[in-house]
N, CA, C and O atoms as a CHARMM CRD file, in Angstrom:
* protein
*
  256
    1    1 UNK  N      6.52300   5.35600   5.01100 PROA 1      0.00000
    2    1 UNK  CA     5.41000   4.04300   4.70500 PROA 1      0.00000
    3    1 UNK  C      5.32600   2.95300   5.30200 PROA 1      0.00000
    4    1 UNK  O      6.17300   2.06200   5.36300 PROA 1      0.00000
    5    2 UNK  N      3.39700   3.03600   6.16300 PROA 2      0.00000
    6    2 UNK  CA     4.39600   1.82700   6.71800 PROA 2      0.00000
    7    2 UNK  C      2.61600   0.96600   6.35500 PROA 2      0.00000
    8    2 UNK  O      1.66100   1.63500   5.96000 PROA 2      0.00000
    9    3 UNK  N      2.54400  -0.40800   6.57800 PROA 3      0.00000
   10    3 UNK  CA     1.48000  -1.25400   6.29000 PROA 3      0.00000
   11    3 UNK  C      1.10500  -1.74900   7.46800 PROA 3      0.00000
   12    3 UNK  O      1.80500  -1.91800   8.46600 PROA 3      0.00000
   13    4 UNK  N     -1.03400  -2.17500   7.17600 PROA 4      0.00000
   14    4 UNK  CA    -1.35300  -3.01300   8.03400 PROA 4      0.00000
   15    4 UNK  C     -1.91700  -4.07000   7.91800 PROA 4      0.00000
   16    4 UNK  O     -2.44200  -4.17900   6.81100 PROA 4      0.00000
   17    5 UNK  N     -2.10900  -5.27200   8.83600 PROA 5      0.00000
   18    5 UNK  CA    -3.30300  -6.55700   8.17800 PROA 5      0.00000
   19    5 UNK  C     -4.39000  -6.20000   9.20700 PROA 5      0.00000
   20    5 UNK  O     -4.26200  -5.64100  10.29600 PROA 5      0.00000
   21    6 UNK  N     -5.63500  -6.72300   8.50900 PROA 6      0.00000
   22    6 UNK  CA    -6.60500  -6.42500   8.44500 PROA 6      0.00000
   23    6 UNK  C     -6.87100  -8.08100   8.89400 PROA 6      0.00000
   24    6 UNK  O     -7.09100  -8.54700  10.01200 PROA 6      0.00000
   25    7 UNK  N     -6.80000  -8.51200   8.05200 PROA 7      0.00000
   26    7 UNK  CA    -7.30600  -9.78500   7.99600 PROA 7      0.00000
   27    7 UNK  C     -6.12800 -10.56500   7.33900 PROA 7      0.00000
   28    7 UNK  O     -5.22000  -9.85600   6.90500 PROA 7      0.00000
   29    8 UNK  N     -5.96600 -12.29700   7.15700 PROA 8      0.00000
   30    8 UNK  CA    -5.51700 -13.04200   7.23200 PROA 8      0.00000
   31    8 UNK  C     -6.17700 -14.85500   7.71800 PROA 8      0.00000
   32    8 UNK  O     -6.86900 -15.33900   8.61400 PROA 8      0.00000
   33    9 UNK  N     -5.35300 -15.39600   6.34600 PROA 9      0.00000
   34    9 UNK  CA    -5.66500 -16.53800   5.87700 PROA 9      0.00000
   35    9 UNK  C     -5.62300 -17.94900   6.96900 PROA 9      0.00000
   36    9 UNK  O     -5.62700 -17.30200   8.01600 PROA 9      0.00000
   37   10 UNK  N     -5.59800 -18.96800   7.29100 PROA 10     0.00000
   38   10 UNK  CA    -4.64200 -19.98000   7.47000 PROA 10     0.00000
   39   10 UNK  C     -3.34700 -20.19200   6.72100 PROA 10     0.00000
   40   10 UNK  O     -2.26500 -20.50600   7.21900 PROA 10     0.00000
   41   11 UNK  N     -3.60400 -19.98800   5.53400 PROA 11     0.00000
   42   11 UNK  CA    -2.49300 -20.47100   4.43400 PROA 11     0.00000
   43   11 UNK  C     -1.32300 -19.04800   4.36500 PROA 11     0.00000
   44   11 UNK  O     -0.15500 -19.10500   3.98000 PROA 11     0.00000
   45   12 UNK  N     -2.15300 -17.68600   4.91900 PROA 12     0.00000
   46   12 UNK  CA    -0.94200 -16.87200   4.84400 PROA 12     0.00000
   47   12 UNK  C     -1.47000 -15.90000   4.10600 PROA 12     0.00000
   48   12 UNK  O     -0.83100 -14.88600   4.38800 PROA 12     0.00000
   49   13 UNK  N     -2.62400 -15.54700   2.99000 PROA 13     0.00000
   50   13 UNK  CA    -3.11200 -14.61200   2.78400 PROA 13     0.00000
   51   13 UNK  C     -3.05900 -13.52400   3.31800 PROA 13     0.00000
   52   13 UNK  O     -3.79000 -13.46700   4.30600 PROA 13     0.00000
   53   14 UNK  N     -2.68100 -12.90100   3.16900 PROA 14     0.00000
   54   14 UNK  CA    -3.21000 -11.27800   3.90400 PROA 14     0.00000
   55   14 UNK  C     -3.80200 -10.06500   3.29100 PROA 14     0.00000
   56   14 UNK  O     -3.43300  -9.84600   2.13700 PROA 14     0.00000
   57   15 UNK  N     -4.69000  -9.18500   3.84700 PROA 15     0.00000
   58   15 UNK  CA    -5.47500  -8.30400   3.32200 PROA 15     0.00000
   59   15 UNK  C     -5.18500  -7.50800   4.33100 PROA 15     0.00000
   60   15 UNK  O     -5.10400  -7.81200   5.52200 PROA 15     0.00000
   61   16 UNK  N     -4.96200  -6.03900   3.61400 PROA 16     0.00000
   62   16 UNK  CA    -4.72400  -5.18200   4.87100 PROA 16     0.00000
   63   16 UNK  C     -4.69100  -3.57300   3.67000 PROA 16     0.00000
   64   16 UNK  O     -5.20600  -3.22500   2.60800 PROA 16     0.00000
   65   17 UNK  N     -3.64200  -2.96300   4.80600 PROA 17     0.00000
   66   17 UNK  CA    -3.34300  -1.19800   4.13200 PROA 17     0.00000
   67   17 UNK  C     -1.75300  -0.95000   3.51600 PROA 17     0.00000
   68   17 UNK  O     -0.58700  -1.31800   3.65500 PROA 17     0.00000
   69   18 UNK  N     -2.57300  -0.10300   2.78700 PROA 18     0.00000
   70   18 UNK  CA    -0.06700   0.72200   2.94500 PROA 18     0.00000
   71   18 UNK  C     -0.68500   2.28700   2.92200 PROA 18     0.00000
   72   18 UNK  O     -1.38000   2.80400   2.04700 PROA 18     0.00000
   73   19 UNK  N     -0.16300   2.90000   4.26600 PROA 19     0.00000
   74   19 UNK  CA    -0.16800   4.73600   4.24600 PROA 19     0.00000
   75   19 UNK  C      0.82000   5.06700   4.23800 PROA 19     0.00000
   76   19 UNK  O      1.69200   4.72600   5.03700 PROA 19     0.00000
   77   20 UNK  N      1.00200   6.29300   2.75800 PROA 20     0.00000
   78   20 UNK  CA     1.68200   6.25100   2.58900 PROA 20     0.00000
   79   20 UNK  C      2.53800   7.88800   3.28300 PROA 20     0.00000
   80   20 UNK  O      1.83100   8.36600   4.17000 PROA 20     0.00000
   81   21 UNK  N      3.58700   8.56400   3.07200 PROA 21     0.00000
   82   21 UNK  CA     3.57500   9.25200   3.70100 PROA 21     0.00000
   83   21 UNK  C      2.77200  10.85100   3.88500 PROA 21     0.00000
   84   21 UNK  O      2.70100  11.61500   4.84800 PROA 21     0.00000
   85   22 UNK  N      2.17900  10.93100   2.35200 PROA 22     0.00000
   86   22 UNK  CA     1.31100  11.99300   1.80600 PROA 22     0.00000
   87   22 UNK  C      0.16700  11.83800   2.14200 PROA 22     0.00000
   88   22 UNK  O     -0.76800  12.13300   1.39700 PROA 22     0.00000
   89   23 UNK  N      0.01000  11.32600   3.37200 PROA 23     0.00000
   90   23 UNK  CA    -1.39000  10.43500   3.25000 PROA 23     0.00000
   91   23 UNK  C     -2.28400   9.12000   2.49400 PROA 23     0.00000
   92   23 UNK  O     -3.30100   8.62100   2.97700 PROA 23     0.00000
   93   24 UNK  N     -1.81700   8.82500   1.56900 PROA 24     0.00000
   94   24 UNK  CA    -2.11700   8.34300   0.75700 PROA 24     0.00000
   95   24 UNK  C     -3.03900   7.16100   1.28700 PROA 24     0.00000
   96   24 UNK  O     -2.62400   6.96600   2.42900 PROA 24     0.00000
   97   25 UNK  N     -3.76300   6.54400   1.11500 PROA 25     0.00000
   98   25 UNK  CA    -3.86800   5.00300   1.54700 PROA 25     0.00000
   99   25 UNK  C     -4.85000   3.71100   0.74100 PROA 25     0.00000
  100   25 UNK  O     -6.05100   3.66800   0.47600 PROA 25     0.00000
  101   26 UNK  N     -3.72700   2.72900   0.51000 PROA 26     0.00000
  102   26 UNK  CA    -4.09500   1.95700  -0.20400 PROA 26     0.00000
  103   26 UNK  C     -4.84800   0.33500   0.19400 PROA 26     0.00000
  104   26 UNK  O     -4.67200  -0.25000   1.26200 PROA 26     0.00000
  105   27 UNK  N     -5.52300  -0.06300  -0.71900 PROA 27     0.00000
  106   27 UNK  CA    -5.70500  -1.92000  -0.10000 PROA 27     0.00000
  107   27 UNK  C     -4.06900  -2.52700  -0.48600 PROA 27     0.00000
  108   27 UNK  O     -3.16800  -2.13500  -1.22800 PROA 27     0.00000
  109   28 UNK  N     -4.20400  -3.39100   0.21200 PROA 28     0.00000
  110   28 UNK  CA    -3.10200  -4.51300  -0.72800 PROA 28     0.00000
  111   28 UNK  C     -3.59100  -6.18700  -0.05600 PROA 28     0.00000
  112   28 UNK  O     -4.54900  -6.50900   0.64700 PROA 28     0.00000
  113   29 UNK  N     -2.61100  -6.88800  -0.56300 PROA 29     0.00000
  114   29 UNK  CA    -3.11400  -7.90300  -0.70400 PROA 29     0.00000
  115   29 UNK  C     -1.57400  -8.72700  -0.58300 PROA 29     0.00000
  116   29 UNK  O     -0.75000  -8.51800  -1.47200 PROA 29     0.00000
  117   30 UNK  N     -1.40400  -9.20000  -0.00900 PROA 30     0.00000
  118   30 UNK  CA     0.03300 -10.58800   0.45600 PROA 30     0.00000
  119   30 UNK  C     -0.41700 -11.58700   0.16500 PROA 30     0.00000
  120   30 UNK  O     -1.58900 -11.94800   0.27700 PROA 30     0.00000
  121   31 UNK  N      0.93400 -12.43700  -0.45800 PROA 31     0.00000
  122   31 UNK  CA     0.72700 -14.31200  -0.64200 PROA 31     0.00000
  123   31 UNK  C      2.37600 -14.01400  -0.98300 PROA 31     0.00000
  124   31 UNK  O      3.04900 -13.16500  -1.56700 PROA 31     0.00000
  125   32 UNK  N      2.58800 -15.39700  -0.16000 PROA 32     0.00000
  126   32 UNK  CA     4.11300 -16.48000  -0.16500 PROA 32     0.00000
  127   32 UNK  C      4.23400 -15.86300  -1.78000 PROA 32     0.00000
  128   32 UNK  O      4.63500 -14.73800  -2.07800 PROA 32     0.00000
  129   33 UNK  N      3.75600 -16.96400  -2.74600 PROA 33     0.00000
  130   33 UNK  CA     3.78200 -16.17100  -3.99300 PROA 33     0.00000
  131   33 UNK  C      4.19200 -15.20900  -4.90300 PROA 33     0.00000
  132   33 UNK  O      5.09600 -15.04000  -5.72200 PROA 33     0.00000
  133   34 UNK  N      2.84500 -14.42400  -4.31300 PROA 34     0.00000
  134   34 UNK  CA     3.34800 -13.05900  -5.21600 PROA 34     0.00000
  135   34 UNK  C      3.57200 -11.61500  -4.13300 PROA 34     0.00000
  136   34 UNK  O      3.60600 -10.42300  -4.44000 PROA 34     0.00000
  137   35 UNK  N      3.66500 -12.09900  -3.14900 PROA 35     0.00000
  138   35 UNK  CA     4.49900 -10.88700  -2.62700 PROA 35     0.00000
  139   35 UNK  C      3.08100  -9.83900  -2.53900 PROA 35     0.00000
  140   35 UNK  O      2.03300 -10.13000  -3.11600 PROA 35     0.00000
  141   36 UNK  N      3.23900  -8.72900  -1.80800 PROA 36     0.00000
  142   36 UNK  CA     2.81900  -7.37800  -1.94200 PROA 36     0.00000
  143   36 UNK  C      1.78400  -6.88000  -3.16800 PROA 36     0.00000
  144   36 UNK  O      2.30500  -6.77100  -4.27800 PROA 36     0.00000
  145   37 UNK  N      0.72100  -6.64900  -3.07800 PROA 37     0.00000
  146   37 UNK  CA    -0.12100  -5.73800  -4.38800 PROA 37     0.00000
  147   37 UNK  C     -1.05400  -4.99000  -3.72300 PROA 37     0.00000
  148   37 UNK  O     -2.04800  -5.34500  -3.08900 PROA 37     0.00000
  149   38 UNK  N     -0.47500  -3.60600  -4.01600 PROA 38     0.00000
  150   38 UNK  CA    -1.59300  -2.53200  -4.16000 PROA 38     0.00000
  151   38 UNK  C     -2.52900  -2.93400  -4.89400 PROA 38     0.00000
  152   38 UNK  O     -2.31500  -3.10800  -6.09400 PROA 38     0.00000
  153   39 UNK  N     -4.15600  -3.24200  -4.16700 PROA 39     0.00000
  154   39 UNK  CA    -4.80300  -3.47000  -4.77800 PROA 39     0.00000
  155   39 UNK  C     -5.50000  -2.07500  -5.84600 PROA 39     0.00000
  156   39 UNK  O     -5.97400  -2.43200  -6.92400 PROA 39     0.00000
  157   40 UNK  N     -5.52900  -0.63000  -5.51900 PROA 40     0.00000
  158   40 UNK  CA    -6.27700  -0.17800  -6.49200 PROA 40     0.00000
  159   40 UNK  C     -6.97000   1.35000  -5.79600 PROA 40     0.00000
  160   40 UNK  O     -6.23000   2.03800  -5.09200 PROA 40     0.00000
  161   41 UNK  N     -7.78200   1.60100  -5.94200 PROA 41     0.00000
  162   41 UNK  CA    -8.66200   2.69100  -5.59200 PROA 41     0.00000
  163   41 UNK  C     -9.82000   2.94800  -5.76100 PROA 41     0.00000
  164   41 UNK  O    -10.41200   3.72900  -5.01700 PROA 41     0.00000
  165   42 UNK  N    -10.59400   2.13200  -7.13600 PROA 42     0.00000
  166   42 UNK  CA   -11.73100   2.20900  -8.14700 PROA 42     0.00000
  167   42 UNK  C    -11.83800   3.87700  -7.89600 PROA 42     0.00000
  168   42 UNK  O    -12.75000   4.46000  -7.31000 PROA 42     0.00000
  169   43 UNK  N    -10.63000   4.47200  -8.51400 PROA 43     0.00000
  170   43 UNK  CA   -11.17000   5.67100  -8.84700 PROA 43     0.00000
  171   43 UNK  C    -11.10800   6.58900  -7.73600 PROA 43     0.00000
  172   43 UNK  O    -11.49000   7.70200  -8.09800 PROA 43     0.00000
  173   44 UNK  N    -10.76800   6.54700  -6.50400 PROA 44     0.00000
  174   44 UNK  CA   -11.47300   7.17200  -4.97400 PROA 44     0.00000
  175   44 UNK  C     -9.60100   7.73400  -5.08200 PROA 44     0.00000
  176   44 UNK  O     -8.79800   8.02400  -5.96800 PROA 44     0.00000
  177   45 UNK  N     -9.63700   7.61700  -3.24300 PROA 45     0.00000
  178   45 UNK  CA    -8.85300   9.04400  -3.25800 PROA 45     0.00000
  179   45 UNK  C     -8.27000   7.70800  -2.23200 PROA 45     0.00000
  180   45 UNK  O     -7.08400   7.51900  -2.50300 PROA 45     0.00000
  181   46 UNK  N     -8.63000   7.00500  -1.44000 PROA 46     0.00000
  182   46 UNK  CA    -8.02500   6.35700  -0.48400 PROA 46     0.00000
  183   46 UNK  C     -9.60800   4.51800  -0.60400 PROA 46     0.00000
  184   46 UNK  O    -10.82400   4.44300  -0.78100 PROA 46     0.00000
  185   47 UNK  N     -8.35000   3.41100  -0.34500 PROA 47     0.00000
  186   47 UNK  CA    -9.26500   2.78200   0.26900 PROA 47     0.00000
  187   47 UNK  C     -8.64100   1.07600   1.17200 PROA 47     0.00000
  188   47 UNK  O     -7.43000   0.85500   1.15000 PROA 47     0.00000
  189   48 UNK  N     -9.18300   0.49300   1.57400 PROA 48     0.00000
  190   48 UNK  CA    -8.57800  -0.41500   2.75500 PROA 48     0.00000
  191   48 UNK  C     -9.21300  -1.58400   2.37700 PROA 48     0.00000
  192   48 UNK  O    -10.39800  -1.56100   2.04400 PROA 48     0.00000
  193   49 UNK  N     -8.15500  -3.24500   2.39600 PROA 49     0.00000
  194   49 UNK  CA    -8.87100  -4.66000   2.10800 PROA 49     0.00000
  195   49 UNK  C     -9.19300  -4.94500   3.26300 PROA 49     0.00000
  196   49 UNK  O     -8.29600  -5.20600   4.06500 PROA 49     0.00000
  197   50 UNK  N    -10.65800  -4.97600   3.69800 PROA 50     0.00000
  198   50 UNK  CA   -11.02300  -5.81200   5.15600 PROA 50     0.00000
  199   50 UNK  C    -10.99800  -6.97900   5.49400 PROA 50     0.00000
  200   50 UNK  O    -10.82100  -6.95600   6.71200 PROA 50     0.00000
  201   51 UNK  N    -11.06400  -7.93600   5.17600 PROA 51     0.00000
  202   51 UNK  CA   -10.73900  -9.32300   4.82300 PROA 51     0.00000
  203   51 UNK  C    -10.21000 -10.12300   3.36500 PROA 51     0.00000
  204   51 UNK  O     -9.72900  -9.65800   2.33200 PROA 51     0.00000
  205   52 UNK  N    -10.43800 -11.12800   3.65900 PROA 52     0.00000
  206   52 UNK  CA   -10.35100 -12.18600   2.85000 PROA 52     0.00000
  207   52 UNK  C    -10.52100 -13.72300   3.35900 PROA 52     0.00000
  208   52 UNK  O    -10.36900 -14.14600   4.50400 PROA 52     0.00000
  209   53 UNK  N    -10.89800 -14.47500   2.12000 PROA 53     0.00000
  210   53 UNK  CA   -11.41000 -15.59600   2.15800 PROA 53     0.00000
  211   53 UNK  C    -10.62200 -16.64500   2.09700 PROA 53     0.00000
  212   53 UNK  O     -9.50100 -16.38900   1.65700 PROA 53     0.00000
  213   54 UNK  N    -10.90100 -18.17500   2.50400 PROA 54     0.00000
  214   54 UNK  CA    -9.84100 -19.17900   2.09300 PROA 54     0.00000
  215   54 UNK  C     -9.60900 -19.42900   0.43800 PROA 54     0.00000
  216   54 UNK  O     -8.65500 -20.10200   0.04700 PROA 54     0.00000
  217   55 UNK  N    -10.74600 -18.71500  -0.65400 PROA 55     0.00000
  218   55 UNK  CA   -10.34500 -18.79500  -1.92400 PROA 55     0.00000
  219   55 UNK  C     -9.27100 -18.05700  -2.66400 PROA 55     0.00000
  220   55 UNK  O     -8.82500 -18.42000  -3.75300 PROA 55     0.00000
  221   56 UNK  N     -8.76700 -16.66300  -1.79000 PROA 56     0.00000
  222   56 UNK  CA    -7.87200 -15.55300  -1.90200 PROA 56     0.00000
  223   56 UNK  C     -9.24400 -14.36000  -2.11600 PROA 56     0.00000
  224   56 UNK  O     -8.71000 -13.26200  -2.27400 PROA 56     0.00000
  225   57 UNK  N    -10.06900 -14.28500  -2.14600 PROA 57     0.00000
  226   57 UNK  CA   -11.21300 -13.05100  -2.28500 PROA 57     0.00000
  227   57 UNK  C    -10.88600 -12.18600  -1.16500 PROA 57     0.00000
  228   57 UNK  O    -10.77300 -12.53000   0.01200 PROA 57     0.00000
  229   58 UNK  N    -10.72200 -10.83600  -1.74000 PROA 58     0.00000
  230   58 UNK  CA   -10.82100 -10.11600  -0.85800 PROA 58     0.00000
  231   58 UNK  C    -11.80300  -8.60200  -0.80100 PROA 58     0.00000
  232   58 UNK  O    -12.24700  -7.84000  -1.66000 PROA 58     0.00000
  233   59 UNK  N    -11.84000  -8.65100   0.38900 PROA 59     0.00000
  234   59 UNK  CA   -13.08600  -7.62400   0.59300 PROA 59     0.00000
  235   59 UNK  C    -12.82600  -6.22600   1.13100 PROA 59     0.00000
  236   59 UNK  O    -12.11000  -6.29900   2.13000 PROA 59     0.00000
  237   60 UNK  N    -13.21200  -4.77400   0.76700 PROA 60     0.00000
  238   60 UNK  CA   -12.69400  -3.40200   1.55500 PROA 60     0.00000
  239   60 UNK  C    -13.80700  -2.65800   1.47800 PROA 60     0.00000
  240   60 UNK  O    -14.92000  -2.99200   1.88200 PROA 60     0.00000
  241   61 UNK  N    -13.39300  -1.25700   0.75700 PROA 61     0.00000
  242   61 UNK  CA   -13.55500  -0.22900   0.38800 PROA 61     0.00000
  243   61 UNK  C    -12.65900   0.76800  -0.34700 PROA 61     0.00000
  244   61 UNK  O    -11.51900   1.15000  -0.08200 PROA 61     0.00000
  245   62 UNK  N    -13.33500   1.02400  -1.15800 PROA 62     0.00000
  246   62 UNK  CA   -12.71700   2.54200  -1.42300 PROA 62     0.00000
  247   62 UNK  C    -13.79300   3.88200  -1.30700 PROA 62     0.00000
  248   62 UNK  O    -14.99600   3.87700  -1.56800 PROA 62     0.00000
  249   63 UNK  N    -12.89700   5.10200  -0.79400 PROA 63     0.00000
  250   63 UNK  CA   -14.03800   5.78400  -0.95700 PROA 63     0.00000
  251   63 UNK  C    -12.96900   7.26800  -1.68600 PROA 63     0.00000
  252   63 UNK  O    -11.75500   7.45800  -1.62200 PROA 63     0.00000
  253   64 UNK  N    -14.09200   8.09800  -2.34300 PROA 64     0.00000
  254   64 UNK  CA   -13.64200   9.54300  -2.92700 PROA 64     0.00000
  255   64 UNK  C    -13.77700  10.79300  -1.67000 PROA 64     0.00000
  256   64 UNK  O    -13.47900  11.95900  -1.92600 PROA 64     0.00000
């Protein structure tokens, strides 16, 4: 399993992805208070979080 960062706020809210050994990729968000949280796929096979703003709103994509 691997994880990567695509964006980070000055307050250390991180948006990125998790890659699993079986090839799945999932969007993730990380905060000091909540730790790492997988964001799901919206019903598709893959998702990645691309950016996060100062309010903690994460944007990204999911694909089937």
